[in-house]
């Protein structure tokens, strides 16, 4: 599928597991039409789907990824609460730095 979509394998794997396309897959420039073409418009035919079906599938994958990520965090918090607290503290510090 990655090669059919002209994507790197890691980019496609990220899409498949998280539902997030990343900036490289949001749109493509079509020289023949001299315009940018949105992901749903160019990818749907390659995936034998409609744009609407593609949107639904991506949202479902994003939701499943969020649920699984939260399950992993719950297991980590139970197994090693100090380590989990430190990771969350580092995350808050990183967000604070980006907001400056």
PDB file of N, CA and C in Angstrom:
ATOM      1  N   UNK A   1       0.819  -1.198   0.000  1.00  0.00           N
ATOM      2  CA  UNK A   1       0.000   0.000   0.000  1.00  0.00           C
ATOM      3  C   UNK A   1       0.860   1.257   0.000  1.00  0.00           C
ATOM      4  N   UNK A   2       1.948   1.214   0.720  1.00  0.00           N
ATOM      5  CA  UNK A   2       2.827   2.389   0.756  1.00  0.00           C
ATOM      6  C   UNK A   2       3.296   2.753  -0.650  1.00  0.00           C
ATOM      7  N   UNK A   3       3.724   1.769  -1.404  1.00  0.00           N
ATOM      8  CA  UNK A   3       4.207   2.080  -2.751  1.00  0.00           C
ATOM      9  C   UNK A   3       3.057   2.507  -3.666  1.00  0.00           C
ATOM     10  N   UNK A   4       1.877   1.923  -3.497  1.00  0.00           N
ATOM     11  CA  UNK A   4       0.722   2.329  -4.309  1.00  0.00           C
ATOM     12  C   UNK A   4       0.364   3.787  -4.049  1.00  0.00           C
ATOM     13  N   UNK A   5       0.580   4.240  -2.823  1.00  0.00           N
ATOM     14  CA  UNK A   5       0.280   5.625  -2.464  1.00  0.00           C
ATOM     15  C   UNK A   5       1.498   6.534  -2.630  1.00  0.00           C
ATOM     16  N   UNK A   6       2.612   5.956  -3.090  1.00  0.00           N
ATOM     17  CA  UNK A   6       3.874   6.694  -3.244  1.00  0.00           C
ATOM     18  C   UNK A   6       4.297   7.326  -1.928  1.00  0.00           C
ATOM     19  N   UNK A   7       4.203   6.535  -0.857  1.00  0.00           N
ATOM     20  CA  UNK A   7       4.594   6.975   0.485  1.00  0.00           C
ATOM     21  C   UNK A   7       5.728   6.091   0.974  1.00  0.00           C
ATOM     22  N   UNK A   8       6.511   6.632   1.872  1.00  0.00           N
ATOM     23  CA  UNK A   8       7.489   5.805   2.552  1.00  0.00           C
ATOM     24  C   UNK A   8       6.768   4.802   3.452  1.00  0.00           C
ATOM     25  N   UNK A   9       7.417   3.677   3.699  1.00  0.00           N
ATOM     26  CA  UNK A   9       6.781   2.651   4.525  1.00  0.00           C
ATOM     27  C   UNK A   9       6.477   3.157   5.931  1.00  0.00           C
ATOM     28  N   UNK A  10       7.393   3.929   6.516  1.00  0.00           N
ATOM     29  CA  UNK A  10       7.159   4.451   7.868  1.00  0.00           C
ATOM     30  C   UNK A  10       5.987   5.430   7.885  1.00  0.00           C
ATOM     31  N   UNK A  11       5.873   6.249   6.856  1.00  0.00           N
ATOM     32  CA  UNK A  11       4.755   7.195   6.782  1.00  0.00           C
ATOM     33  C   UNK A  11       3.442   6.434   6.699  1.00  0.00           C
ATOM     34  N   UNK A  12       3.408   5.413   5.871  1.00  0.00           N
ATOM     35  CA  UNK A  12       2.181   4.618   5.741  1.00  0.00           C
ATOM     36  C   UNK A  12       1.884   3.865   7.034  1.00  0.00           C
ATOM     37  N   UNK A  13       2.904   3.300   7.659  1.00  0.00           N
ATOM     38  CA  UNK A  13       2.708   2.576   8.923  1.00  0.00           C
ATOM     39  C   UNK A  13       2.125   3.517   9.986  1.00  0.00           C
ATOM     40  N   UNK A  14       2.639   4.735  10.020  1.00  0.00           N
ATOM     41  CA  UNK A  14       2.119   5.728  10.972  1.00  0.00           C
ATOM     42  C   UNK A  14       0.642   6.007  10.685  1.00  0.00           C
ATOM     43  N   UNK A  15       0.291   6.169   9.427  1.00  0.00           N
ATOM     44  CA  UNK A  15      -1.097   6.388   9.034  1.00  0.00           C
ATOM     45  C   UNK A  15      -1.976   5.215   9.458  1.00  0.00           C
ATOM     46  N   UNK A  16      -1.518   4.014   9.203  1.00  0.00           N
ATOM     47  CA  UNK A  16      -2.300   2.809   9.522  1.00  0.00           C
ATOM     48  C   UNK A  16      -2.499   2.620  11.022  1.00  0.00           C
ATOM     49  N   UNK A  17      -1.511   2.991  11.828  1.00  0.00           N
ATOM     50  CA  UNK A  17      -1.608   2.731  13.268  1.00  0.00           C
ATOM     51  C   UNK A  17      -2.203   3.884  14.062  1.00  0.00           C
ATOM     52  N   UNK A  18      -2.069   5.111  13.566  1.00  0.00           N
ATOM     53  CA  UNK A  18      -2.559   6.257  14.330  1.00  0.00           C
ATOM     54  C   UNK A  18      -3.712   6.995  13.662  1.00  0.00           C
ATOM     55  N   UNK A  19      -3.868   6.838  12.348  1.00  0.00           N
ATOM     56  CA  UNK A  19      -4.881   7.587  11.625  1.00  0.00           C
ATOM     57  C   UNK A  19      -4.439   8.998  11.288  1.00  0.00           C
ATOM     58  N   UNK A  20      -3.212   9.332  11.631  1.00  0.00           N
ATOM     59  CA  UNK A  20      -2.663  10.657  11.336  1.00  0.00           C
ATOM     60  C   UNK A  20      -1.829  10.578  10.071  1.00  0.00           C
ATOM     61  N   UNK A  21      -2.091  11.456   9.132  1.00  0.00           N
ATOM     62  CA  UNK A  21      -1.395  11.426   7.855  1.00  0.00           C
ATOM     63  C   UNK A  21      -0.047  12.122   7.895  1.00  0.00           C
ATOM     64  N   UNK A  22       0.102  13.100   8.727  1.00  0.00           N
ATOM     65  CA  UNK A  22       1.329  13.881   8.700  1.00  0.00           C
ATOM     66  C   UNK A  22       1.289  14.889   7.569  1.00  0.00           C
ATOM     67  N   UNK A  23       2.168  15.824   7.601  1.00  0.00           N
ATOM     68  CA  UNK A  23       2.109  16.924   6.632  1.00  0.00           C
ATOM     69  C   UNK A  23       2.392  16.492   5.205  1.00  0.00           C
ATOM     70  N   UNK A  24       3.160  15.437   5.014  1.00  0.00           N
ATOM     71  CA  UNK A  24       3.523  15.028   3.660  1.00  0.00           C
ATOM     72  C   UNK A  24       2.381  14.376   2.903  1.00  0.00           C
ATOM     73  N   UNK A  25       1.379  13.879   3.584  1.00  0.00           N
ATOM     74  CA  UNK A  25       0.291  13.174   2.902  1.00  0.00           C
ATOM     75  C   UNK A  25      -1.006  13.971   2.890  1.00  0.00           C
ATOM     76  N   UNK A  26      -1.002  15.210   3.336  1.00  0.00           N
ATOM     77  CA  UNK A  26      -2.249  15.989   3.379  1.00  0.00           C
ATOM     78  C   UNK A  26      -2.734  16.398   2.002  1.00  0.00           C
ATOM     79  N   UNK A  27      -1.805  16.687   1.104  1.00  0.00           N
ATOM     80  CA  UNK A  27      -2.175  17.098  -0.253  1.00  0.00           C
ATOM     81  C   UNK A  27      -0.994  16.832  -1.175  1.00  0.00           C
ATOM     82  N   UNK A  28      -1.292  16.782  -2.455  1.00  0.00           N
ATOM     83  CA  UNK A  28      -0.246  16.602  -3.466  1.00  0.00           C
ATOM     84  C   UNK A  28      -0.475  17.598  -4.586  1.00  0.00           C
ATOM     85  N   UNK A  29       0.629  18.054  -5.143  1.00  0.00           N
ATOM     86  CA  UNK A  29       0.529  18.993  -6.256  1.00  0.00           C
ATOM     87  C   UNK A  29       0.448  18.214  -7.556  1.00  0.00           C
ATOM     88  N   UNK A  30      -0.528  18.554  -8.376  1.00  0.00           N
ATOM     89  CA  UNK A  30      -0.712  17.917  -9.680  1.00  0.00           C
ATOM     90  C   UNK A  30      -0.272  18.906 -10.754  1.00  0.00           C
ATOM     91  N   UNK A  31       0.836  18.576 -11.401  1.00  0.00           N
ATOM     92  CA  UNK A  31       1.370  19.453 -12.452  1.00  0.00           C
ATOM     93  C   UNK A  31       0.402  19.612 -13.615  1.00  0.00           C
ATOM     94  N   UNK A  32      -0.293  18.538 -13.962  1.00  0.00           N
ATOM     95  CA  UNK A  32      -1.217  18.590 -15.103  1.00  0.00           C
ATOM     96  C   UNK A  32      -2.393  19.527 -14.837  1.00  0.00           C
ATOM     97  N   UNK A  33      -2.870  19.527 -13.606  1.00  0.00           N
ATOM     98  CA  UNK A  33      -3.999  20.393 -13.266  1.00  0.00           C
ATOM     99  C   UNK A  33      -3.557  21.713 -12.648  1.00  0.00           C
ATOM    100  N   UNK A  34      -2.264  21.834 -12.361  1.00  0.00           N
ATOM    101  CA  UNK A  34      -1.689  23.042 -11.760  1.00  0.00           C
ATOM    102  C   UNK A  34      -2.431  23.442 -10.480  1.00  0.00           C
ATOM    103  N   UNK A  35      -2.601  22.447  -9.595  1.00  0.00           N
ATOM    104  CA  UNK A  35      -3.261  22.720  -8.320  1.00  0.00           C
ATOM    105  C   UNK A  35      -2.898  21.646  -7.306  1.00  0.00           C
ATOM    106  N   UNK A  36      -3.132  21.989  -6.032  1.00  0.00           N
ATOM    107  CA  UNK A  36      -2.961  21.030  -4.955  1.00  0.00           C
ATOM    108  C   UNK A  36      -4.223  20.189  -4.849  1.00  0.00           C
ATOM    109  N   UNK A  37      -4.044  18.899  -4.655  1.00  0.00           N
ATOM    110  CA  UNK A  37      -5.179  17.979  -4.546  1.00  0.00           C
ATOM    111  C   UNK A  37      -5.185  17.388  -3.137  1.00  0.00           C
ATOM    112  N   UNK A  38      -6.326  17.506  -2.467  1.00  0.00           N
ATOM    113  CA  UNK A  38      -6.458  17.030  -1.093  1.00  0.00           C
ATOM    114  C   UNK A  38      -6.306  15.514  -1.014  1.00  0.00           C
ATOM    115  N   UNK A  39      -5.869  15.039   0.129  1.00  0.00           N
ATOM    116  CA  UNK A  39      -5.660  13.609   0.398  1.00  0.00           C
ATOM    117  C   UNK A  39      -6.852  12.762  -0.016  1.00  0.00           C
ATOM    118  N   UNK A  40      -8.043  13.149   0.410  1.00  0.00           N
ATOM    119  CA  UNK A  40      -9.224  12.345   0.115  1.00  0.00           C
ATOM    120  C   UNK A  40      -9.445  12.201  -1.389  1.00  0.00           C
ATOM    121  N   UNK A  41      -9.119  13.241  -2.133  1.00  0.00           N
ATOM    122  CA  UNK A  41      -9.348  13.225  -3.578  1.00  0.00           C
ATOM    123  C   UNK A  41      -8.354  12.318  -4.309  1.00  0.00           C
ATOM    124  N   UNK A  42      -7.084  12.346  -3.915  1.00  0.00           N
ATOM    125  CA  UNK A  42      -6.106  11.530  -4.643  1.00  0.00           C
ATOM    126  C   UNK A  42      -5.953  10.126  -4.071  1.00  0.00           C
ATOM    127  N   UNK A  43      -6.139   9.960  -2.760  1.00  0.00           N
ATOM    128  CA  UNK A  43      -5.896   8.649  -2.148  1.00  0.00           C
ATOM    129  C   UNK A  43      -7.097   7.715  -2.244  1.00  0.00           C
ATOM    130  N   UNK A  44      -8.289   8.256  -2.166  1.00  0.00           N
ATOM    131  CA  UNK A  44      -9.484   7.404  -2.174  1.00  0.00           C
ATOM    132  C   UNK A  44      -9.524   6.456  -3.376  1.00  0.00           C
ATOM    133  N   UNK A  45      -9.300   6.927  -4.595  1.00  0.00           N
ATOM    134  CA  UNK A  45      -9.336   5.994  -5.729  1.00  0.00           C
ATOM    135  C   UNK A  45      -8.252   4.904  -5.637  1.00  0.00           C
ATOM    136  N   UNK A  46      -7.091   5.256  -5.120  1.00  0.00           N
ATOM    137  CA  UNK A  46      -6.016   4.275  -4.984  1.00  0.00           C
ATOM    138  C   UNK A  46      -6.344   3.214  -3.937  1.00  0.00           C
ATOM    139  N   UNK A  47      -7.168   3.587  -2.971  1.00  0.00           N
ATOM    140  CA  UNK A  47      -7.562   2.661  -1.913  1.00  0.00           C
ATOM    141  C   UNK A  47      -8.913   2.016  -2.207  1.00  0.00           C
ATOM    142  N   UNK A  48      -9.458   2.278  -3.388  1.00  0.00           N
ATOM    143  CA  UNK A  48     -10.770   1.745  -3.795  1.00  0.00           C
ATOM    144  C   UNK A  48     -11.837   2.101  -2.766  1.00  0.00           C
ATOM    145  N   UNK A  49     -11.870   3.371  -2.387  1.00  0.00           N
ATOM    146  CA  UNK A  49     -12.834   3.853  -1.395  1.00  0.00           C
ATOM    147  C   UNK A  49     -13.339   5.222  -1.823  1.00  0.00           C
ATOM    148  N   UNK A  50     -14.371   5.683  -1.138  1.00  0.00           N
ATOM    149  CA  UNK A  50     -14.837   7.049  -1.345  1.00  0.00           C
ATOM    150  C   UNK A  50     -14.128   7.956  -0.348  1.00  0.00           C
ATOM    151  N   UNK A  51     -14.144   9.242  -0.614  1.00  0.00           N
ATOM    152  CA  UNK A  51     -13.546  10.195   0.313  1.00  0.00           C
ATOM    153  C   UNK A  51     -14.220  10.110   1.681  1.00  0.00           C
ATOM    154  N   UNK A  52     -15.533   9.936   1.688  1.00  0.00           N
ATOM    155  CA  UNK A  52     -16.273   9.842   2.950  1.00  0.00           C
ATOM    156  C   UNK A  52     -15.856   8.607   3.734  1.00  0.00           C
ATOM    157  N   UNK A  53     -15.709   7.479   3.041  1.00  0.00           N
ATOM    158  CA  UNK A  53     -15.288   6.235   3.696  1.00  0.00           C
ATOM    159  C   UNK A  53     -13.880   6.371   4.251  1.00  0.00           C
ATOM    160  N   UNK A  54     -13.027   7.055   3.521  1.00  0.00           N
ATOM    161  CA  UNK A  54     -11.659   7.296   3.973  1.00  0.00           C
ATOM    162  C   UNK A  54     -11.656   8.131   5.247  1.00  0.00           C
ATOM    163  N   UNK A  55     -12.472   9.178   5.298  1.00  0.00           N
ATOM    164  CA  UNK A  55     -12.577  10.011   6.506  1.00  0.00           C
ATOM    165  C   UNK A  55     -13.052   9.191   7.703  1.00  0.00           C
ATOM    166  N   UNK A  56     -14.077   8.360   7.491  1.00  0.00           N
ATOM    167  CA  UNK A  56     -14.617   7.530   8.579  1.00  0.00           C
ATOM    168  C   UNK A  56     -13.554   6.554   9.076  1.00  0.00           C
ATOM    169  N   UNK A  57     -12.842   5.931   8.157  1.00  0.00           N
ATOM    170  CA  UNK A  57     -11.813   4.962   8.538  1.00  0.00           C
ATOM    171  C   UNK A  57     -10.686   5.631   9.315  1.00  0.00           C
ATOM    172  N   UNK A  58     -10.269   6.822   8.881  1.00  0.00           N
ATOM    173  CA  UNK A  58      -9.212   7.539   9.597  1.00  0.00           C
ATOM    174  C   UNK A  58      -9.660   7.913  11.003  1.00  0.00           C
ATOM    175  N   UNK A  59     -10.875   8.403  11.140  1.00  0.00           N
ATOM    176  CA  UNK A  59     -11.377   8.779  12.466  1.00  0.00           C
ATOM    177  C   UNK A  59     -11.465   7.562  13.372  1.00  0.00           C
ATOM    178  N   UNK A  60     -11.916   6.437  12.833  1.00  0.00           N
ATOM    179  CA  UNK A  60     -11.982   5.205  13.625  1.00  0.00           C
ATOM    180  C   UNK A  60     -10.582   4.799  14.102  1.00  0.00           C
ATOM    181  N   UNK A  61      -9.607   4.868  13.215  1.00  0.00           N
ATOM    182  CA  UNK A  61      -8.234   4.518  13.582  1.00  0.00           C
ATOM    183  C   UNK A  61      -7.690   5.468  14.628  1.00  0.00           C
ATOM    184  N   UNK A  62      -7.951   6.775  14.478  1.00  0.00           N
ATOM    185  CA  UNK A  62      -7.486   7.747  15.475  1.00  0.00           C
ATOM    186  C   UNK A  62      -8.078   7.443  16.844  1.00  0.00           C
ATOM    187  N   UNK A  63      -9.370   7.140  16.891  1.00  0.00           N
ATOM    188  CA  UNK A  63     -10.031   6.842  18.157  1.00  0.00           C
ATOM    189  C   UNK A  63      -9.464   5.572  18.786  1.00  0.00           C
ATOM    190  N   UNK A  64      -9.274   4.533  17.996  1.00  0.00           N
ATOM    191  CA  UNK A  64      -8.692   3.292  18.520  1.00  0.00           C
ATOM    192  C   UNK A  64      -7.282   3.520  19.048  1.00  0.00           C
ATOM    193  N   UNK A  65      -6.519   4.359  18.352  1.00  0.00           N
ATOM    194  CA  UNK A  65      -5.160   4.680  18.799  1.00  0.00           C
ATOM    195  C   UNK A  65      -5.209   5.409  20.145  1.00  0.00           C
ATOM    196  N   UNK A  66      -6.129   6.370  20.293  1.00  0.00           N
ATOM    197  CA  UNK A  66      -6.255   7.096  21.565  1.00  0.00           C
ATOM    198  C   UNK A  66      -6.610   6.135  22.701  1.00  0.00           C
ATOM    199  N   UNK A  67      -7.547   5.225  22.456  1.00  0.00           N
ATOM    200  CA  UNK A  67      -7.972   4.255  23.463  1.00  0.00           C
ATOM    201  C   UNK A  67      -6.801   3.359  23.865  1.00  0.00           C
ATOM    202  N   UNK A  68      -6.090   2.837  22.882  1.00  0.00           N
ATOM    203  CA  UNK A  68      -4.958   1.950  23.179  1.00  0.00           C
ATOM    204  C   UNK A  68      -3.843   2.685  23.908  1.00  0.00           C
ATOM    205  N   UNK A  69      -3.579   3.923  23.512  1.00  0.00           N
ATOM    206  CA  UNK A  69      -2.547   4.724  24.192  1.00  0.00           C
ATOM    207  C   UNK A  69      -2.915   4.931  25.654  1.00  0.00           C
ATOM    208  N   UNK A  70      -4.191   5.208  25.922  1.00  0.00           N
ATOM    209  CA  UNK A  70      -4.632   5.389  27.306  1.00  0.00           C
ATOM    210  C   UNK A  70      -4.519   4.085  28.090  1.00  0.00           C
ATOM    211  N   UNK A  71      -4.827   2.947  27.477  1.00  0.00           N
ATOM    212  CA  UNK A  71      -4.656   1.646  28.158  1.00  0.00           C
ATOM    213  C   UNK A  71      -3.193   1.416  28.538  1.00  0.00           C
ATOM    214  N   UNK A  72      -2.294   1.733  27.606  1.00  0.00           N
ATOM    215  CA  UNK A  72      -0.865   1.560  27.908  1.00  0.00           C
ATOM    216  C   UNK A  72      -0.437   2.449  29.065  1.00  0.00           C
ATOM    217  N   UNK A  73      -0.939   3.708  29.074  1.00  0.00           N
ATOM    218  CA  UNK A  73      -0.599   4.604  30.173  1.00  0.00           C
ATOM    219  C   UNK A  73      -1.134   4.075  31.501  1.00  0.00           C
ATOM    220  N   UNK A  74      -2.342   3.533  31.499  1.00  0.00           N
ATOM    221  CA  UNK A  74      -2.906   2.981  32.733  1.00  0.00           C
ATOM    222  C   UNK A  74      -2.046   1.833  33.246  1.00  0.00           C
ATOM    223  N   UNK A  75      -1.619   0.949  32.354  1.00  0.00           N
ATOM    224  CA  UNK A  75      -0.756  -0.170  32.765  1.00  0.00           C
ATOM    225  C   UNK A  75       0.570   0.345  33.314  1.00  0.00           C
ATOM    226  N   UNK A  76       1.154   1.356  32.659  1.00  0.00           N
ATOM    227  CA  UNK A  76       2.412   1.917  33.135  1.00  0.00           C
ATOM    228  C   UNK A  76       2.232   2.571  34.501  1.00  0.00           C
ATOM    229  N   UNK A  77       1.154   3.324  34.666  1.00  0.00           N
ATOM    230  CA  UNK A  77       0.904   3.972  35.964  1.00  0.00           C
ATOM    231  C   UNK A  77       0.779   2.950  37.085  1.00  0.00           C
ATOM    232  N   UNK A  78       0.155   1.821  36.797  1.00  0.00           N
ATOM    233  CA  UNK A  78       0.013   0.774  37.814  1.00  0.00           C
ATOM    234  C   UNK A  78       1.342   0.059  38.071  1.00  0.00           C
ATOM    235  N   UNK A  79       2.081  -0.230  37.021  1.00  0.00           N
ATOM    236  CA  UNK A  79       3.325  -0.986  37.149  1.00  0.00           C
ATOM    237  C   UNK A  79       4.463  -0.154  37.731  1.00  0.00           C
ATOM    238  N   UNK A  80       4.532   1.114  37.349  1.00  0.00           N
ATOM    239  CA  UNK A  80       5.651   1.956  37.771  1.00  0.00           C
ATOM    240  C   UNK A  80       5.193   3.409  37.890  1.00  0.00           C
ATOM    241  N   UNK A  81       4.482   3.742  38.971  1.00  0.00           N
ATOM    242  CA  UNK A  81       3.906   5.082  39.098  1.00  0.00           C
ATOM    243  C   UNK A  81       4.942   6.215  39.095  1.00  0.00           C
ATOM    244  N   UNK A  82       6.119   5.970  39.662  1.00  0.00           N
ATOM    245  CA  UNK A  82       7.135   7.029  39.695  1.00  0.00           C
ATOM    246  C   UNK A  82       7.645   7.353  38.290  1.00  0.00           C
ATOM    247  N   UNK A  83       7.868   6.311  37.515  1.00  0.00           N
ATOM    248  CA  UNK A  83       8.330   6.489  36.139  1.00  0.00           C
ATOM    249  C   UNK A  83       7.266   7.211  35.306  1.00  0.00           C
ATOM    250  N   UNK A  84       6.013   6.811  35.436  1.00  0.00           N
ATOM    251  CA  UNK A  84       4.918   7.447  34.706  1.00  0.00           C
ATOM    252  C   UNK A  84       4.800   8.922  35.094  1.00  0.00           C
ATOM    253  N   UNK A  85       4.937   9.212  36.385  1.00  0.00           N
ATOM    254  CA  UNK A  85       4.861  10.608  36.841  1.00  0.00           C
ATOM    255  C   UNK A  85       5.984  11.436  36.247  1.00  0.00           C
ATOM    256  N   UNK A  86       7.170  10.858  36.154  1.00  0.00           N
ATOM    257  CA  UNK A  86       8.313  11.577  35.578  1.00  0.00           C
ATOM    258  C   UNK A  86       8.088  11.866  34.095  1.00  0.00           C
ATOM    259  N   UNK A  87       7.568  10.901  33.372  1.00  0.00           N
ATOM    260  CA  UNK A  87       7.280  11.112  31.946  1.00  0.00           C
ATOM    261  C   UNK A  87       6.238  12.213  31.773  1.00  0.00           C
ATOM    262  N   UNK A  88       5.195  12.188  32.584  1.00  0.00           N
ATOM    263  CA  UNK A  88       4.168  13.234  32.493  1.00  0.00           C
ATOM    264  C   UNK A  88       4.742  14.598  32.842  1.00  0.00           C
ATOM    265  N   UNK A  89       5.643  14.640  33.821  1.00  0.00           N
ATOM    266  CA  UNK A  89       6.293  15.901  34.196  1.00  0.00           C
ATOM    267  C   UNK A  89       7.137  16.435  33.034  1.00  0.00           C
ATOM    268  N   UNK A  90       7.870  15.550  32.377  1.00  0.00           N
ATOM    269  CA  UNK A  90       8.667  15.965  31.219  1.00  0.00           C
ATOM    270  C   UNK A  90       7.768  16.465  30.082  1.00  0.00           C
ATOM    271  N   UNK A  91       6.629  15.824  29.890  1.00  0.00           N
ATOM    272  CA  UNK A  91       5.685  16.270  28.872  1.00  0.00           C
ATOM    273  C   UNK A  91       5.156  17.668  29.154  1.00  0.00           C
ATOM    274  N   UNK A  92       4.811  17.916  30.404  1.00  0.00           N
ATOM    275  CA  UNK A  92       4.336  19.256  30.781  1.00  0.00           C
ATOM    276  C   UNK A  92       5.424  20.302  30.577  1.00  0.00           C
ATOM    277  N   UNK A  93       6.659  19.969  30.940  1.00  0.00           N
ATOM    278  CA  UNK A  93       7.783  20.902  30.758  1.00  0.00           C
ATOM    279  C   UNK A  93       7.990  21.195  29.280  1.00  0.00           C
ATOM    280  N   UNK A  94       7.908  20.174  28.429  1.00  0.00           N
ATOM    281  CA  UNK A  94       8.075  20.374  26.993  1.00  0.00           C
ATOM    282  C   UNK A  94       6.981  21.262  26.418  1.00  0.00           C
ATOM    283  N   UNK A  95       5.741  21.036  26.844  1.00  0.00           N
ATOM    284  CA  UNK A  95       4.635  21.884  26.354  1.00  0.00           C
ATOM    285  C   UNK A  95       4.825  23.332  26.803  1.00  0.00           C
ATOM    286  N   UNK A  96       5.272  23.511  28.044  1.00  0.00           N
ATOM    287  CA  UNK A  96       5.505  24.879  28.545  1.00  0.00           C
ATOM    288  C   UNK A  96       6.579  25.578  27.732  1.00  0.00           C
ATOM    289  N   UNK A  97       7.625  24.865  27.357  1.00  0.00           N
ATOM    290  CA  UNK A  97       8.688  25.458  26.535  1.00  0.00           C
ATOM    291  C   UNK A  97       8.170  25.847  25.162  1.00  0.00           C
ATOM    292  N   UNK A  98       7.342  25.006  24.560  1.00  0.00           N
ATOM    293  CA  UNK A  98       6.800  25.314  23.233  1.00  0.00           C
ATOM    294  C   UNK A  98       5.863  26.506  23.270  1.00  0.00           C
ATOM    295  N   UNK A  99       5.201  26.731  24.398  1.00  0.00           N
ATOM    296  CA  UNK A  99       4.249  27.835  24.501  1.00  0.00           C
ATOM    297  C   UNK A  99       4.934  29.178  24.667  1.00  0.00           C
ATOM    298  N   UNK A 100       6.194  29.180  24.992  1.00  0.00           N
ATOM    299  CA  UNK A 100       6.922  30.456  25.194  1.00  0.00           C
ATOM    300  C   UNK A 100       7.124  31.196  23.928  1.00  0.00           C
TER     301      UNK A 100
END
